[in-house]
Coordinates of C-alpha atoms and ligand atoms in Angstrom, one line a residue:
M1 CA 103.5 99.5 118.9
N2 CA 100.7 101.4 117.1
D3 CA 102.0 104.2 114.9
A4 CA 98.7 106.3 115.6
V5 CA 99.4 106.4 119.3
A6 CA 100.6 110.1 119.5
T7 CA 99.2 111.5 116.3
A8 CA 96.2 113.7 116.0
I9 CA 96.7 115.1 119.5
L10 CA 96.1 118.6 118.5
G11 CA 93.6 117.9 115.6
D12 CA 93.4 120.8 113.2
A13 CA 93.8 123.4 116.0
V14 CA 96.7 125.9 116.0
L15 CA 99.0 125.2 119.0
D16 CA 97.3 126.2 122.2
P17 CA 99.8 125.8 125.1
R18 CA 97.0 125.4 127.7
E19 CA 95.6 122.5 125.8
V20 CA 99.0 121.0 125.3
A21 CA 99.8 121.5 129.0
R22 CA 96.7 119.4 129.8
Q23 CA 98.4 116.3 128.2
F24 CA 101.3 116.4 130.6
P25 CA 100.2 115.1 134.1
V26 CA 103.4 116.4 135.9
L27 CA 102.5 120.0 135.0
E28 CA 99.2 119.7 137.0
Q29 CA 101.0 120.6 140.3
S30 CA 101.8 123.5 142.4
V31 CA 105.2 124.4 143.9
H32 CA 105.4 126.3 147.1
G33 CA 101.7 127.0 146.7
K34 CA 102.1 128.5 143.2
P35 CA 101.2 127.1 140.0
L36 CA 104.3 125.5 138.3
A37 CA 105.8 127.3 135.4
Y38 CA 108.3 124.7 134.2
L39 CA 110.9 126.7 132.3
D40 CA 113.8 124.3 132.4
N41 CA 113.1 122.5 129.1
A42 CA 116.6 122.8 127.7
A43 CA 117.6 120.5 130.5
T44 CA 114.7 118.1 130.3
T45 CA 111.2 118.4 128.7
Q46 CA 108.3 116.9 130.4
T47 CA 106.4 113.9 128.9
P48 CA 102.8 113.8 127.7
A49 CA 100.3 111.1 128.4
A50 CA 100.7 109.7 124.8
V51 CA 104.3 108.9 125.6
L52 CA 103.7 107.5 128.9
D53 CA 100.7 105.3 127.6
A54 CA 102.9 104.1 124.7
M55 CA 105.5 103.0 127.2
R56 CA 103.0 101.4 129.6
R57 CA 101.3 99.5 126.8
F58 CA 104.6 98.1 125.7
E59 CA 105.5 97.0 129.3
Q60 CA 102.0 95.5 129.8
H61 CA 101.5 93.8 126.5
D62 CA 104.6 93.3 124.5
R63 CA 107.5 93.2 126.8
A64 CA 110.2 90.6 125.7
N65 CA 113.8 90.6 124.5
I66 CA 114.2 91.6 121.0
H67 CA 115.9 90.0 118.0
R68 CA 116.3 86.7 119.8
G69 CA 112.9 84.9 120.2
V70 CA 110.6 83.1 117.9
H71 CA 107.7 83.6 120.3
T72 CA 105.1 86.0 119.7
L73 CA 106.0 88.6 122.4
S74 CA 109.6 88.7 121.2
Q75 CA 108.5 89.2 117.6
R76 CA 106.1 92.0 118.7
A77 CA 108.9 93.6 120.7
T78 CA 111.3 93.4 117.8
D79 CA 108.7 94.9 115.4
A80 CA 108.0 97.7 118.0
F81 CA 111.8 98.4 118.3
E82 CA 112.4 98.5 114.5
A83 CA 109.2 100.5 113.9
A84 CA 110.6 103.0 116.4
R85 CA 113.8 103.3 114.5
A86 CA 111.8 104.1 111.2
T87 CA 109.7 106.7 113.1
V88 CA 112.7 108.5 114.7
K89 CA 114.6 108.5 111.4
R90 CA 111.6 110.2 109.8
L91 CA 111.6 112.9 112.4
V92 CA 115.2 113.7 111.9
G93 CA 115.2 113.6 108.0
A94 CA 117.2 110.4 107.6
D95 CA 117.0 109.0 104.2
G96 CA 118.3 105.8 102.4
R97 CA 122.0 106.9 102.9
H98 CA 121.5 107.0 106.8
E99 CA 121.2 104.6 109.6
L100 CA 120.2 105.4 113.2
I101 CA 121.8 103.7 116.2
F102 CA 119.9 103.8 119.6
T103 CA 122.0 105.0 122.5
S104 CA 121.3 106.2 126.1
G105 CA 121.3 109.8 124.9
T106 CA 123.4 112.5 123.3
T107 CA 126.5 111.9 125.5
D108 CA 126.5 108.3 124.8
A109 CA 126.0 108.8 121.0
L110 CA 129.0 111.3 120.8
N111 CA 131.2 109.0 122.9
L112 CA 130.2 106.1 120.6
L113 CA 131.2 108.2 117.6
A114 CA 134.4 109.8 118.8
Q115 CA 135.8 106.6 120.3
G116 CA 134.6 104.5 117.5
M117 CA 136.5 106.7 115.0
V118 CA 139.8 106.1 116.9
L119 CA 139.6 102.3 117.2
A120 CA 139.3 100.1 114.2
P121 CA 139.6 96.5 114.8
E122 CA 139.3 95.9 111.1
G123 CA 140.4 98.4 108.3
E124 CA 141.6 101.9 108.7
P125 CA 140.3 104.1 111.6
L126 CA 138.5 107.2 110.7
L127 CA 140.8 109.2 113.1
R128 CA 144.6 108.9 112.8
A129 CA 147.7 110.4 114.1
G130 CA 148.3 113.9 112.6
D131 CA 144.5 114.5 112.0
E132 CA 142.8 117.8 113.2
I133 CA 139.5 117.9 115.0
I134 CA 137.7 121.2 115.0
V135 CA 135.2 121.7 117.8
S136 CA 133.2 124.9 118.3
G137 CA 133.6 126.9 121.5
L138 CA 129.9 126.8 122.1
E139 CA 129.8 123.2 123.1
H140 CA 128.3 121.4 126.0
H141 CA 130.9 119.2 127.6
A142 CA 129.5 116.3 125.9
N143 CA 130.5 117.5 122.4
L144 CA 133.9 118.5 123.7
I145 CA 135.5 115.9 126.1
P146 CA 134.8 113.0 123.8
W147 CA 136.9 114.8 121.1
Q148 CA 139.5 115.7 123.6
Q149 CA 139.9 112.1 124.5
A150 CA 139.7 110.9 120.9
A151 CA 142.4 113.3 119.8
R152 CA 144.8 112.0 122.7
R153 CA 144.2 108.5 121.9
A154 CA 144.6 108.9 118.1
G155 CA 147.5 111.3 118.2
A156 CA 145.3 113.9 116.6
S157 CA 145.0 117.5 117.6
L158 CA 142.1 119.5 118.8
R159 CA 141.4 123.0 117.4
I160 CA 138.8 125.3 118.9
L161 CA 136.5 127.4 116.7
K162 CA 136.2 130.2 119.1
P163 CA 133.1 132.4 119.2
D164 CA 133.5 136.2 119.4
A165 CA 133.0 138.3 122.6
E166 CA 129.3 138.1 122.1
G167 CA 129.4 134.3 121.7
R168 CA 128.7 134.2 117.8
I169 CA 130.7 131.9 115.5
H170 CA 131.9 133.3 112.2
V171 CA 132.4 131.2 109.0
Q172 CA 135.7 133.1 108.1
D173 CA 137.0 131.9 111.5
L174 CA 136.2 128.3 110.3
R175 CA 137.9 128.8 107.1
A176 CA 141.0 130.0 108.9
L177 CA 141.2 126.9 111.0
L178 CA 140.6 124.4 108.1
S179 CA 143.6 122.6 106.7
N180 CA 144.6 119.5 104.7
H181 CA 144.7 117.7 108.0
T182 CA 141.1 118.6 109.2
R183 CA 139.2 115.4 109.8
V184 CA 136.2 116.5 111.8
L185 CA 134.1 119.5 112.6
A186 CA 131.9 119.0 115.6
I187 CA 129.4 121.7 116.5
T188 CA 126.1 122.2 118.1
Q189 CA 122.9 123.3 116.3
C190 CA 122.0 125.5 119.3
A191 CA 124.2 126.4 122.2
N192 CA 122.4 125.1 125.4
A193 CA 124.1 127.8 127.6
T194 CA 123.2 130.8 125.6
G195 CA 120.5 129.8 123.0
Y196 CA 122.6 131.0 120.3
C197 CA 122.3 129.1 116.9
P198 CA 125.4 129.3 114.8
P199 CA 125.1 129.6 110.8
L200 CA 125.0 125.9 110.6
R201 CA 124.3 125.3 106.9
E202 CA 127.3 127.5 105.7
L203 CA 129.6 126.0 108.4
L204 CA 128.9 122.5 107.4
A205 CA 129.2 123.3 103.7
V206 CA 132.6 124.9 104.2
A207 CA 133.9 122.0 106.4
A208 CA 132.5 119.3 104.0
D209 CA 134.2 121.1 101.1
A210 CA 137.4 120.9 102.9
G211 CA 136.8 117.1 103.4
A212 CA 135.9 117.1 107.0
I213 CA 133.4 114.7 108.6
T214 CA 130.6 116.9 110.1
V215 CA 129.0 116.2 113.4
I216 CA 126.3 118.2 115.0
D217 CA 125.0 118.0 118.6
A218 CA 121.2 118.3 118.0
A219 CA 120.3 117.8 121.7
Q220 CA 118.6 121.3 121.8
S221 CA 117.1 121.4 118.3
V222 CA 115.5 117.9 118.0
G223 CA 112.7 118.8 120.3
H224 CA 111.8 121.7 118.2
G225 CA 111.5 119.6 115.1
Q226 CA 114.5 121.4 113.6
L227 CA 116.8 118.5 112.9
D228 CA 116.9 117.5 109.2
V229 CA 120.1 115.5 108.6
A230 CA 119.5 115.1 104.7
A231 CA 118.7 118.9 104.3
L232 CA 121.7 120.1 106.4
G233 CA 124.0 117.6 104.7
C234 CA 125.7 116.6 108.0
D235 CA 127.4 113.4 108.3
F236 CA 126.4 112.7 111.9
A237 CA 124.0 114.0 114.4
A238 CA 123.4 113.1 118.2
F239 CA 120.3 113.7 120.3
S240 CA 118.4 112.7 123.4
A241 CA 114.7 111.7 123.8
H242 CA 114.4 113.5 127.1
K243 CA 114.7 116.9 125.4
M244 CA 112.0 116.0 122.9
Y245 CA 109.1 115.0 125.3
G246 CA 110.4 111.3 125.5
P247 CA 111.9 109.3 128.3
M248 CA 115.3 109.7 129.9
G249 CA 118.1 107.4 129.1
T250 CA 117.3 107.0 125.4
G251 CA 118.7 108.8 122.5
A252 CA 120.4 108.2 119.0
L253 CA 123.3 108.8 116.8
V254 CA 122.2 109.1 113.2
G255 CA 124.7 109.2 110.4
R256 CA 125.9 108.2 107.0
R257 CA 125.7 104.5 106.7
D258 CA 129.2 104.3 104.9
L259 CA 130.8 106.1 107.8
L260 CA 129.0 104.3 110.5
E261 CA 130.2 101.0 109.0
R262 CA 133.7 102.2 109.6
L263 CA 133.1 102.9 113.3
A264 CA 134.7 100.3 115.7
P265 CA 131.9 98.7 118.1
L266 CA 132.7 99.7 121.6
R267 CA 130.1 97.5 123.4
F268 CA 131.0 93.8 122.6
G269 CA 128.5 91.1 123.7
G270 CA 125.2 89.8 122.7
D271 CA 123.1 91.0 119.7
M272 CA 126.1 92.6 118.0
V273 CA 127.8 89.6 116.6
D274 CA 127.6 87.2 113.7
T275 CA 129.6 84.2 114.7
V276 CA 131.6 83.7 117.7
S277 CA 134.3 81.1 118.8
F278 CA 136.2 80.9 122.0
E279 CA 139.0 82.6 120.3
E280 CA 137.3 85.4 118.2
A281 CA 134.1 86.9 116.9
T282 CA 132.8 88.4 113.7
F283 CA 130.3 91.2 114.0
A284 CA 126.7 91.8 112.7
D285 CA 125.8 94.4 110.2
L286 CA 124.4 97.9 111.2
P287 CA 122.6 98.8 113.2
A288 CA 122.9 95.7 115.5
R289 CA 126.8 96.0 115.3
L290 CA 126.8 99.3 117.3
E291 CA 123.9 98.3 119.7
G292 CA 125.4 95.5 121.8
G293 CA 123.4 94.2 124.8
T294 CA 119.6 94.5 125.6
P295 CA 118.5 98.0 124.9
N296 CA 115.9 100.0 126.8
V297 CA 113.1 98.8 124.3
G298 CA 110.3 100.4 126.4
G299 CA 112.0 103.6 126.3
I300 CA 112.6 103.4 122.7
V301 CA 109.0 102.9 122.1
G302 CA 108.4 106.0 124.2
M303 CA 111.0 107.9 122.1
A304 CA 109.1 106.9 118.9
A305 CA 105.9 108.2 120.4
A306 CA 107.7 111.3 121.3
A307 CA 109.1 111.7 117.8
R308 CA 105.4 111.5 116.5
Y309 CA 104.4 114.0 119.2
V310 CA 107.1 116.5 118.1
A311 CA 106.2 116.1 114.5
D312 CA 102.6 116.8 115.4
L313 CA 103.5 120.0 117.5
N314 CA 105.7 121.1 114.6
A315 CA 102.8 120.9 112.0
H316 CA 100.8 123.1 114.4
G317 CA 103.2 126.1 114.8
L318 CA 105.7 125.1 117.5
S319 CA 108.5 127.2 116.1
A320 CA 106.3 130.2 115.9
H321 CA 105.1 129.6 119.6
L322 CA 108.5 129.2 120.9
A323 CA 109.8 132.3 119.1
A324 CA 106.8 134.4 120.4
L325 CA 107.7 133.2 124.1
R326 CA 111.3 134.0 123.7
A327 CA 110.6 137.5 122.2
H328 CA 108.2 138.2 125.0
G329 CA 110.7 137.1 127.6
V330 CA 113.5 139.1 126.1
E331 CA 111.3 142.2 125.8
G332 CA 110.2 142.0 129.5
L333 CA 113.7 141.1 131.0
R334 CA 115.3 143.9 129.0
Q335 CA 113.4 146.4 131.1
I336 CA 115.1 145.2 134.2
P337 CA 117.9 147.4 135.3
G338 CA 121.4 145.7 135.5
L339 CA 120.3 142.6 133.5
R340 CA 122.2 141.5 130.5
I341 CA 120.7 139.0 128.1
L342 CA 123.1 136.7 126.1
N343 CA 122.3 136.6 122.4
P344 CA 119.1 138.7 122.5
D345 CA 118.8 138.7 118.8
A346 CA 115.8 136.7 117.8
A347 CA 117.1 135.8 114.4
E348 CA 120.0 133.8 115.9
A349 CA 118.6 132.1 118.9
E350 CA 116.3 129.2 119.9
A351 CA 113.9 128.8 122.7
I352 CA 116.4 129.8 125.5
I353 CA 117.0 133.0 127.3
S354 CA 120.2 133.1 129.3
F355 CA 120.9 136.2 131.4
V356 CA 123.2 137.6 134.0
S357 CA 122.5 140.4 136.6
D358 CA 125.2 142.9 137.6
N359 CA 124.6 142.3 141.3
V360 CA 122.7 139.1 142.0
H361 CA 124.1 135.6 141.7
P362 CA 122.1 133.3 139.4
H363 CA 121.6 130.8 142.2
D364 CA 119.9 133.5 144.3
I365 CA 117.7 134.5 141.3
G366 CA 116.9 130.7 140.8
T367 CA 116.0 130.1 144.3
L368 CA 113.6 133.1 144.5
L369 CA 112.0 132.0 141.2
D370 CA 111.5 128.6 142.6
E371 CA 109.6 130.1 145.6
A372 CA 107.5 131.9 143.0
G373 CA 106.8 128.5 141.2
V374 CA 109.1 129.2 138.3
A375 CA 111.6 126.5 137.5
V376 CA 114.8 127.7 135.7
R377 CA 118.2 126.4 135.6
T378 CA 121.3 128.3 136.9
G379 CA 125.0 127.6 136.8
H380 CA 127.6 127.0 134.0
H381 CA 125.1 124.7 132.0
C382 CA 128.1 122.1 131.4
A383 CA 129.8 124.6 129.1
Q384 CA 132.6 125.8 131.2
P385 CA 135.0 126.8 128.6
L386 CA 132.3 129.0 126.8
M387 CA 131.4 130.7 130.1
R388 CA 135.0 131.5 130.8
H389 CA 135.4 132.8 127.2
L390 CA 132.5 135.2 127.8
G391 CA 133.9 136.2 131.1
I392 CA 130.9 134.8 133.0
V393 CA 130.8 132.3 135.8
A394 CA 127.1 131.4 135.5
T395 CA 123.8 132.4 134.0
T396 CA 120.2 132.0 134.8
R397 CA 118.5 130.2 131.9
A398 CA 114.9 130.0 131.1
S399 CA 113.9 127.6 128.2
F400 CA 110.5 127.1 126.7
A401 CA 108.4 124.2 125.4
A402 CA 105.1 123.8 123.6
Y403 CA 103.2 123.9 127.0
N404 CA 104.6 127.1 128.2
T405 CA 102.2 130.1 128.1
H406 CA 102.7 133.9 127.9
Q407 CA 101.5 134.1 131.4
Q408 CA 104.3 132.0 132.6
V409 CA 106.7 134.4 130.8
D410 CA 105.2 137.2 132.7
Q411 CA 105.6 135.2 135.9
L412 CA 109.3 134.8 135.0
I413 CA 109.7 138.4 134.3
A414 CA 108.0 139.5 137.5
G415 CA 110.0 136.9 139.6
V416 CA 113.3 138.0 138.2
A417 CA 112.4 141.7 138.8
S418 CA 111.5 141.0 142.4
A419 CA 114.5 138.7 143.0
I420 CA 116.8 141.4 141.9
K421 CA 114.9 144.1 144.0
F422 CA 115.2 141.8 147.0
F423 CA 118.9 141.3 146.9
Q424 CA 119.7 145.0 146.2
Ligands
PMP501 N1 124.6 118.7 124.2 C1 123.7 119.7 124.5 C2 123.7 120.9 123.7 C3 122.9 119.6 125.7 O1 122.0 120.6 126.0 C4 123.0 118.3 126.5 C5 122.0 118.2 127.7 N2 122.1 119.3 128.5 C6 123.8 117.4 126.1 C7 124.5 117.5 125.0 C8 123.8 116.1 127.0 O2 122.7 115.3 126.8 P1 122.4 114.1 127.7 O3 122.7 114.4 129.0 O4 121.0 113.7 127.4 O5 123.4 113.0 127.1

């Protein structure tokens, strides 16, 4: 696939969300007779024409199975797949020490990692009995349950780096949890339920000093162009394409090659082997070793187009745009009586506003917002332990992307105000 597909979308212009929105066919619709304000980007971002075109072009011209054919289409498909790997690696700051494994998403990547650390068909497993795994209390279930299961299977123990009552993580609390047995620190770059971003660099440095393998869940940050694994110095990071303007069902685990080499493969079969007899098999080198079976090649071509798209947005002020939308939303929602915003501090939060009302259930707010054309998410956001810790059952969550406008933020604020008025 041609590397120029998604570049130069914005030319030299500073990010204009209306111009960006025109590149997303799905955003051109009305909902309940109102223009759609899609503010559910932390769950899934929409996909621009450049990504849809890249996928269609692959399916129409290059579709064939990879790594196995000498014919032209198979070679083109293989080239597209490997070029996609290089493109996505570039987006996330991977260098010569890293390798990237394509997965079906963040959940798949974290399961591949946690289970692969426990099982070791050859050599020593990375996780053993008596080890300790520290997981932050901010996590999506996808960065908690795989570690619960890994701890159980390895005979290791799980320790939770609890946030304070406001949902903030403190470095001294990590220091107190670290021990000679600490093997892993797993933590999100941005909490999907609250928008809070922990002091990651410091936490990772302290954990690495203590000899821990550091794992970040970058599901929420990758679409903001904020993941740089080399600069952060993390050992592994997991992310999904559908949160970075790419297709669903694709994602990646990126990590230190020397550690990835010590993960046990979990998907045995075609493509991941070297030699096979009726009795046994030897396995291929990375990355194929951890990518058994036919991958979603068309999706991964789309993921690479999305990576170029994010890089382009990033070069045109994406972060500043998202910060301005969030600040506007926080300012407006703050004026609504009885509404509490989690982690309002702009310095510590990404493009998410999560809030609760004293009197109105989030599902009621979400339903009335939908009628006003505003799509938000309500519920526990797959972070039940964090919600319980904060004493909350559910929140309403608005989350922003490049195509959102200040007018849509006003639509949100007005919709929430009238929903609360309606139910009071
Ligand atoms: N981690 C975080 C922080 C998330 O926000 C999500 C998606 N909501 C996931 C993990 C899981 O991602 P996926 O469903 O794409 O595997």
